[in-house]
Coordinates of C-alpha atoms in Angstrom, one line a residue:
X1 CA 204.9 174.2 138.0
X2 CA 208.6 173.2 138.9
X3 CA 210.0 171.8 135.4
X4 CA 211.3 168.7 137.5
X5 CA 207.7 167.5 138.1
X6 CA 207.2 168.6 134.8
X7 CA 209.5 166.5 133.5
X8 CA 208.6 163.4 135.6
X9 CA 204.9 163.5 135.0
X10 CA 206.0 163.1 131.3
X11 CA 208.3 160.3 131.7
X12 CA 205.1 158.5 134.1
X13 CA 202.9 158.7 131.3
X14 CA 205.7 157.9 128.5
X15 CA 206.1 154.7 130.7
X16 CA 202.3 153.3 130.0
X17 CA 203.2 152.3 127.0
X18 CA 206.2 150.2 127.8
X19 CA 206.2 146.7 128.9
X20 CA 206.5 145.6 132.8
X21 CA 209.9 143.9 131.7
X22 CA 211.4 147.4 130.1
X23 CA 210.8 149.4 132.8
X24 CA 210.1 149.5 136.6
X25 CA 207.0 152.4 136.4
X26 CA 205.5 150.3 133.6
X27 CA 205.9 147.1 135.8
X28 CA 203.9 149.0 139.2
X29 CA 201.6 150.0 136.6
X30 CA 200.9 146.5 135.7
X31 CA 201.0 144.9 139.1
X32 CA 197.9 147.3 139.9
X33 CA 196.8 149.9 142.2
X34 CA 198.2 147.8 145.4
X35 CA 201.3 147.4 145.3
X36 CA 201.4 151.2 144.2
X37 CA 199.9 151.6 147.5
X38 CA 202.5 149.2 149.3
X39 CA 205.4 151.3 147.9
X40 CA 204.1 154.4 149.1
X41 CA 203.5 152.7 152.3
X42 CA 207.3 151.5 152.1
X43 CA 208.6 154.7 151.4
X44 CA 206.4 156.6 154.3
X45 CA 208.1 154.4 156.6
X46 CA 211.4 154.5 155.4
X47 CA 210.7 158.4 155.6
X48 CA 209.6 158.5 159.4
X49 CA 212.8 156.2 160.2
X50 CA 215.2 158.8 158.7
X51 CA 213.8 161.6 160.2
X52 CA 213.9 159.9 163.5
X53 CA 217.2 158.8 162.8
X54 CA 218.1 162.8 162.1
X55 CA 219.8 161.6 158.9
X56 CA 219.5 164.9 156.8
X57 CA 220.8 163.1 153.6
X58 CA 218.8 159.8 154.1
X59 CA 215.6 162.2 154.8
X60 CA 216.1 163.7 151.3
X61 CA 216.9 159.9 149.7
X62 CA 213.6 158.4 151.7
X63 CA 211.3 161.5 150.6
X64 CA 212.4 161.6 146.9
X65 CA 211.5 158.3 146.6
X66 CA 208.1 159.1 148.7
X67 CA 207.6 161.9 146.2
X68 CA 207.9 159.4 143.0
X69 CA 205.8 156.6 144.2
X70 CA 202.9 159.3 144.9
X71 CA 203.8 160.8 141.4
X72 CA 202.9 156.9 140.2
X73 CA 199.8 157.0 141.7
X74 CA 198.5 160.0 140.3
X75 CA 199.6 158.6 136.7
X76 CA 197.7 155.5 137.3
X77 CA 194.6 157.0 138.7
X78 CA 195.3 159.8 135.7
X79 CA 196.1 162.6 137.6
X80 CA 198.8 165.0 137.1
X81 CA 200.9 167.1 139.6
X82 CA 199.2 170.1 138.8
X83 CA 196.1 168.8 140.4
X84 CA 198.5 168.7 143.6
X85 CA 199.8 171.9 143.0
X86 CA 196.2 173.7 142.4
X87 CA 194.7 172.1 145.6
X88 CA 197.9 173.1 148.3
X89 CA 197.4 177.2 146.3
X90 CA 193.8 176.6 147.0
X91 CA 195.1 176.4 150.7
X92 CA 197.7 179.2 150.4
X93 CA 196.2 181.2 152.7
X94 CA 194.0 179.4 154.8
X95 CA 195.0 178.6 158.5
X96 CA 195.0 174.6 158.9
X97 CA 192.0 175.2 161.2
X98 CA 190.1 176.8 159.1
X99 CA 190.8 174.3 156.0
X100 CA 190.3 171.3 158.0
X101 CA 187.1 172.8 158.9
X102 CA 185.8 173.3 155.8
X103 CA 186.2 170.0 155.1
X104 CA 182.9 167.4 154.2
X105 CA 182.9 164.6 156.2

């Protein structure tokens, strides 16, 4: 796995342990799973508006920060990016189709 992620998914879980006031992770941890949710939501948008703005830089900015609010999410429900990672090699491969497909409703 890229040592960046790595690196982040350790910092995530280091962070459960601080207090809300010490550190910004610790206090999304502690607000709950919803305003986790709301930041991703934020950060989608702010995502889709810089690509529609054709803002190479901003899209990079807007998608980082995408990136590290789903990396939250994963600590909080206890996941790790390596679950990620596993299910898009699972796909390597497949045509979307086909792996839409095989979904289960």
């Amino acid at each position: 796995m890229n040592n960046t992620l790595t690196q982040l998914a350790q910092v995530l879980e280091d962070r459960k342990q601080q207090t809300a006031d010490k550190s910004y992770v610790a206090s999304l941890y502690a607000k709950g799973l919803d305003t986790i949710l709301k930041k991703i939501g934020e950060e989608a948008t702010e995502t889709v508006i810089a690509a529609k703005n054709g803002d190479k830089q901003q899209i990079i900015y807007e998608t980082a920060d995408l990136w590290f609010h789903c990396l939250v999410l994963l600590a909080a429900q206890g996941l790790h990016p390596d679950d990620v990672l596993a299910e898009l090699q699972r796909r390597f491969g497949l045509s979307g189709l086909e792996e839409k497909a095989r979904r289960t409703p």
